[in-house]
Amino acid sequence: GIQVEQSPPDLILQEGANSTLRCNFSDSVNNLQWFHQNPWGQLINLFYIPSGTKQNGRLSATTVATERYSLLYISSSQTTDSGVYFCAVNAGGTSYGKLTFGQGTILTVHP
Amino acid sequence: DAGVIQSPRHEVTEMGQEVTLRCKPISGHDYLFWYRQTMMRGLELLIYFNNNVPIDDSGMPEDRFSAKMPNASFSTLKIQPSEPRDSAVYFCASSFSGGSHSYNEQFFGPGTRLTVL
């Protein structure tokens, strides 16, 4: 099946800093989502981005499907950004609909 | 919309007992997914349904696990008998295949934290 690798595994920032999280995947995809799992365990949808670039406030994401990677940018980080960031992909075909998750990036933002 | 609803939010049970987790997908969504999250294995898909029909249950760990979707607004995941290694957070998610730019985007419920003693 498709492989998803996220980097870095851990990231510690001071409030106000910027960061870039990376997601590499091993095959072409028809769905790529970024999630934030907050300290209460909820999975929050950040972006649906199988290709192209999107922005939502301080967050933006870019997926280069031909090169099989996606980047999540967090600018002017805040303590509320802390948590785990997951990239998840769906490769279509016989795996239509099912998401394969990366292992996540644990982000800690200190005040 | 209220989003995906799961119950109970927390469940503590003893080994050997039957556990039933419940999920109500977002109204109008035609796909429903059950995932499990553990420290060791991360987030993994257990089973998913399309229009109430199970499509892929290859992620179900063993025969002790079963899932049903009797109608478009309700699904259950049952573990019988439960074991301590089943302790995890179980998420339900749903999606709509007929969208345009958000094709098959999945939305997750708050999860059920299961502890088997």
Tab-separated table of C-alpha atoms in Angstrom:
chain	number	residue	atom	x	y	z
A	1	GLY	CA	0.000	0.000	0.000
A	2	ILE	CA	0.902	3.658	-0.131
A	3	GLN	CA	3.507	4.921	2.335
A	4	VAL	CA	3.303	8.306	4.065
A	5	GLU	CA	6.267	9.872	5.829
A	6	GLN	CA	6.137	13.079	7.827
A	7	SER	CA	8.999	15.235	9.015
A	8	PRO	CA	10.177	16.386	11.411
A	9	PRO	CA	8.721	14.026	14.029
A	10	ASP	CA	9.002	16.718	16.716
A	11	LEU	CA	9.197	20.492	16.562
A	12	ILE	CA	9.577	22.986	19.399
A	13	LEU	CA	9.014	26.669	18.732
A	14	GLN	CA	8.768	29.961	20.522
A	15	GLU	CA	5.544	31.859	20.022
A	16	GLY	CA	5.747	33.991	16.896
A	17	ALA	CA	8.086	31.700	14.980
A	18	ASN	CA	7.333	30.200	11.578
A	19	SER	CA	7.534	26.515	10.670
A	20	THR	CA	7.271	24.124	7.756
A	21	LEU	CA	6.018	20.545	8.062
A	22	ARG	CA	6.596	18.059	5.279
A	23	CYS	CA	4.661	15.030	4.037
A	24	ASN	CA	6.115	12.616	1.470
A	25	PHE	CA	4.021	9.904	-0.144
A	26	SER	CA	4.995	6.948	-2.257
A	27	ASP	CA	2.323	6.931	-4.975
A	28	SER	CA	-0.054	9.240	-6.806
A	29	VAL	CA	-3.027	10.387	-4.752
A	30	ASN	CA	-6.504	11.703	-5.373
A	31	ASN	CA	-6.987	13.001	-1.848
A	32	LEU	CA	-4.582	14.576	0.614
A	33	GLN	CA	-5.693	16.090	3.892
A	34	TRP	CA	-3.894	17.865	6.718
A	35	PHE	CA	-5.292	17.523	10.220
A	36	HIS	CA	-4.475	19.072	13.574
A	37	GLN	CA	-5.055	16.841	16.594
A	38	ASN	CA	-5.462	19.183	19.532
A	39	PRO	CA	-4.508	18.319	23.126
A	40	TRP	CA	-8.080	17.075	23.710
A	41	GLY	CA	-7.660	14.512	20.961
A	42	GLN	CA	-9.957	16.040	18.380
A	43	LEU	CA	-8.953	15.769	14.719
A	44	ILE	CA	-9.528	19.127	13.079
A	45	ASN	CA	-9.576	19.446	9.287
A	46	LEU	CA	-7.027	21.983	8.120
A	47	PHE	CA	-6.792	21.464	4.382
A	48	TYR	CA	-8.071	19.227	1.643
A	49	ILE	CA	-5.272	19.643	-0.896
A	50	PRO	CA	-4.504	16.869	-3.416
A	51	SER	CA	-2.677	19.483	-5.503
A	52	GLY	CA	-1.963	23.190	-5.589
A	53	THR	CA	-1.782	25.794	-2.846
A	54	LYS	CA	-4.318	26.963	-0.274
A	55	GLN	CA	-4.225	29.459	2.546
A	56	ASN	CA	-6.337	29.851	5.644
A	57	GLY	CA	-5.242	32.648	7.944
A	58	ARG	CA	-1.791	31.916	9.346
A	59	LEU	CA	-1.766	28.462	7.786
A	60	SER	CA	-1.068	27.553	4.206
A	61	ALA	CA	-0.372	24.316	2.360
A	62	THR	CA	1.151	23.298	-0.930
A	63	THR	CA	1.007	19.915	-2.608
A	64	VAL	CA	3.270	19.072	-5.545
A	65	ALA	CA	1.574	15.919	-6.715
A	66	THR	CA	4.093	15.140	-9.470
A	67	GLU	CA	6.895	15.093	-6.909
A	68	ARG	CA	4.780	13.360	-4.246
A	69	TYR	CA	5.074	15.758	-1.357
A	70	SER	CA	3.048	18.314	0.540
A	71	LEU	CA	4.096	21.137	2.844
A	72	LEU	CA	2.187	22.783	5.666
A	73	TYR	CA	3.320	26.264	6.663
A	74	ILE	CA	2.491	27.799	10.015
A	75	SER	CA	3.338	31.464	10.412
A	76	SER	CA	3.457	33.523	13.604
A	77	SER	CA	2.830	30.409	15.686
A	78	GLN	CA	0.683	30.588	18.803
A	79	THR	CA	0.491	28.309	21.829
A	80	THR	CA	-2.887	27.097	20.573
A	81	ASP	CA	-1.114	25.647	17.522
A	82	SER	CA	0.424	22.981	19.759
A	83	GLY	CA	-0.618	19.418	19.071
A	84	VAL	CA	0.001	16.775	16.452
A	85	TYR	CA	-0.236	17.495	12.742
A	86	PHE	CA	-1.175	14.599	10.489
A	87	CYS	CA	-0.996	14.218	6.763
A	88	ALA	CA	-3.324	11.592	5.278
A	89	VAL	CA	-3.674	10.410	1.694
A	90	ASN	CA	-5.912	8.273	-0.453
A	91	ALA	CA	-4.485	6.570	-3.511
A	92	GLY	CA	-7.756	5.708	-5.233
A	93	GLY	CA	-8.215	2.530	-7.199
A	94	THR	CA	-9.092	-0.415	-4.968
A	95	SER	CA	-8.325	1.720	-1.908
A	96	TYR	CA	-10.922	4.302	-2.919
A	97	GLY	CA	-12.092	6.276	0.084
A	98	LYS	CA	-9.620	5.047	2.678
A	99	LEU	CA	-7.078	7.416	4.170
A	100	THR	CA	-3.570	6.316	5.075
A	101	PHE	CA	-2.062	8.481	7.804
A	102	GLY	CA	1.500	9.493	8.431
A	103	GLN	CA	2.943	9.185	11.916
A	104	GLY	CA	2.476	12.873	12.579
A	105	THR	CA	4.586	15.862	13.642
A	106	ILE	CA	4.335	16.826	17.312
A	107	LEU	CA	4.429	20.615	17.560
A	108	THR	CA	5.013	22.396	20.852
A	109	VAL	CA	4.786	26.180	20.938
A	110	HIS	CA	6.135	27.875	24.055
A	111	PRO	CA	4.952	31.325	25.168
B	1	ASP	CA	-24.673	20.548	10.866
B	2	ALA	CA	-23.648	18.962	14.161
B	3	GLY	CA	-20.769	17.071	12.599
B	4	VAL	CA	-20.011	13.414	13.205
B	5	ILE	CA	-21.388	12.278	16.548
B	6	GLN	CA	-19.896	9.443	18.562
B	7	SER	CA	-20.949	7.836	21.795
B	8	PRO	CA	-19.880	7.150	24.398
B	9	ARG	CA	-16.931	9.547	24.627
B	10	HIS	CA	-15.243	7.395	27.242
B	11	GLU	CA	-15.725	3.722	28.031
B	12	VAL	CA	-14.046	1.718	30.742
B	13	THR	CA	-14.773	-1.986	30.847
B	14	GLU	CA	-13.317	-5.220	32.078
B	15	MET	CA	-11.687	-7.859	29.961
B	16	GLY	CA	-14.205	-10.235	28.456
B	17	GLN	CA	-17.071	-7.762	28.350
B	18	GLU	CA	-18.873	-6.702	25.179
B	19	VAL	CA	-18.308	-3.124	24.037
B	20	THR	CA	-20.455	-1.233	21.532
B	21	LEU	CA	-19.357	2.058	20.043
B	22	ARG	CA	-21.824	4.217	18.147
B	23	CYS	CA	-21.566	6.731	15.331
B	24	LYS	CA	-23.893	9.105	13.544
B	25	PRO	CA	-22.362	10.457	10.328
B	26	ILE	CA	-22.953	13.885	8.857
B	27	SER	CA	-26.343	13.961	7.175
B	28	GLY	CA	-26.083	13.300	3.440
B	29	HIS	CA	-22.665	11.662	3.583
B	30	ASP	CA	-22.470	8.315	1.812
B	31	TYR	CA	-19.175	7.015	3.207
B	32	LEU	CA	-18.526	6.039	6.811
B	33	PHE	CA	-15.166	5.005	8.249
B	34	TRP	CA	-14.002	3.493	11.533
B	35	TYR	CA	-10.398	4.203	12.595
B	36	ARG	CA	-8.386	3.244	15.648
B	37	GLN	CA	-5.561	5.283	17.166
B	38	THR	CA	-2.871	3.801	19.399
B	39	MET	CA	0.577	4.991	20.370
B	40	MET	CA	2.216	1.994	18.739
B	41	ARG	CA	0.318	1.862	15.444
B	42	GLY	CA	-0.907	5.423	15.004
B	43	LEU	CA	-4.170	5.966	13.113
B	44	GLU	CA	-5.332	2.948	11.149
B	45	LEU	CA	-8.479	2.218	9.191
B	46	LEU	CA	-10.561	-0.669	10.482
B	47	ILE	CA	-13.517	-0.768	8.086
B	48	TYR	CA	-15.503	1.492	5.815
B	49	PHE	CA	-18.989	1.550	4.343
B	50	ASN	CA	-20.462	3.072	1.193
B	51	ASN	CA	-24.230	3.560	1.158
B	52	ASN	CA	-24.472	1.351	4.272
B	53	VAL	CA	-22.611	-1.554	2.618
B	54	PRO	CA	-19.238	-2.683	4.021
B	55	ILE	CA	-16.606	-2.181	1.340
B	56	ASP	CA	-13.301	-3.019	2.982
B	57	ASP	CA	-12.913	-4.674	6.383
B	58	SER	CA	-9.319	-5.781	5.897
B	59	GLY	CA	-8.233	-3.591	8.801
B	60	MET	CA	-10.456	-5.304	11.348
B	61	PRO	CA	-7.956	-6.967	13.687
B	62	GLU	CA	-9.796	-10.214	14.340
B	63	ASP	CA	-13.172	-11.891	14.616
B	64	ARG	CA	-13.825	-10.264	17.952
B	65	PHE	CA	-14.500	-7.042	16.051
B	66	SER	CA	-17.660	-6.468	14.023
B	67	ALA	CA	-19.281	-3.408	12.487
B	68	LYS	CA	-22.731	-2.707	11.139
B	69	MET	CA	-24.508	0.131	9.408
B	70	PRO	CA	-28.253	-0.590	9.506
B	71	ASN	CA	-29.154	2.765	7.952
B	72	ALA	CA	-27.579	5.926	6.578
B	73	SER	CA	-27.533	7.693	9.924
B	74	PHE	CA	-26.159	5.064	12.292
B	75	SER	CA	-23.261	2.663	12.629
B	76	THR	CA	-21.895	0.488	15.419
B	77	LEU	CA	-18.520	-1.063	16.117
B	78	LYS	CA	-18.700	-3.985	18.511
B	79	ILE	CA	-15.913	-5.809	20.331
B	80	GLN	CA	-16.806	-9.121	21.931
B	81	PRO	CA	-15.044	-10.232	24.043
B	82	SER	CA	-12.868	-7.201	24.769
B	83	GLU	CA	-9.184	-7.496	25.707
B	84	PRO	CA	-6.737	-5.023	27.274
B	85	ARG	CA	-4.906	-4.653	23.940
B	86	ASP	CA	-8.102	-3.195	22.450
B	87	SER	CA	-7.583	-0.082	24.565
B	88	ALA	CA	-7.363	2.822	22.119
B	89	VAL	CA	-9.236	5.814	20.773
B	90	TYR	CA	-11.775	4.817	18.144
B	91	PHE	CA	-12.750	7.440	15.585
B	92	CYS	CA	-15.652	7.491	13.186
B	93	ALA	CA	-15.453	9.642	10.055
B	94	SER	CA	-17.746	10.361	7.151
B	95	SER	CA	-17.464	11.830	3.671
B	96	PHE	CA	-19.529	12.690	0.620
B	97	SER	CA	-18.402	11.365	-2.739
B	98	GLY	CA	-20.495	13.733	-4.825
B	99	GLY	CA	-18.771	16.992	-3.906
B	100	SER	CA	-16.801	19.135	-6.315
B	101	HIS	CA	-13.602	20.640	-4.951
B	102	SER	CA	-13.842	18.726	-1.663
B	103	TYR	CA	-14.103	15.327	-3.271
B	104	ASN	CA	-14.232	12.716	-0.558
B	105	GLU	CA	-12.902	14.973	2.192
B	106	GLN	CA	-13.306	13.094	5.461
B	107	PHE	CA	-14.616	14.638	8.662
B	108	PHE	CA	-13.922	13.018	12.003
B	109	GLY	CA	-15.972	12.633	15.137
B	110	PRO	CA	-14.557	13.387	18.601
B	111	GLY	CA	-13.621	9.751	19.192
B	112	THR	CA	-14.352	7.206	21.909
B	113	ARG	CA	-11.557	6.514	24.369
B	114	LEU	CA	-11.805	2.838	25.296
B	115	THR	CA	-10.000	1.358	28.280
B	116	VAL	CA	-10.186	-2.385	28.853
B	117	LEU	CA	-8.957	-3.442	32.291
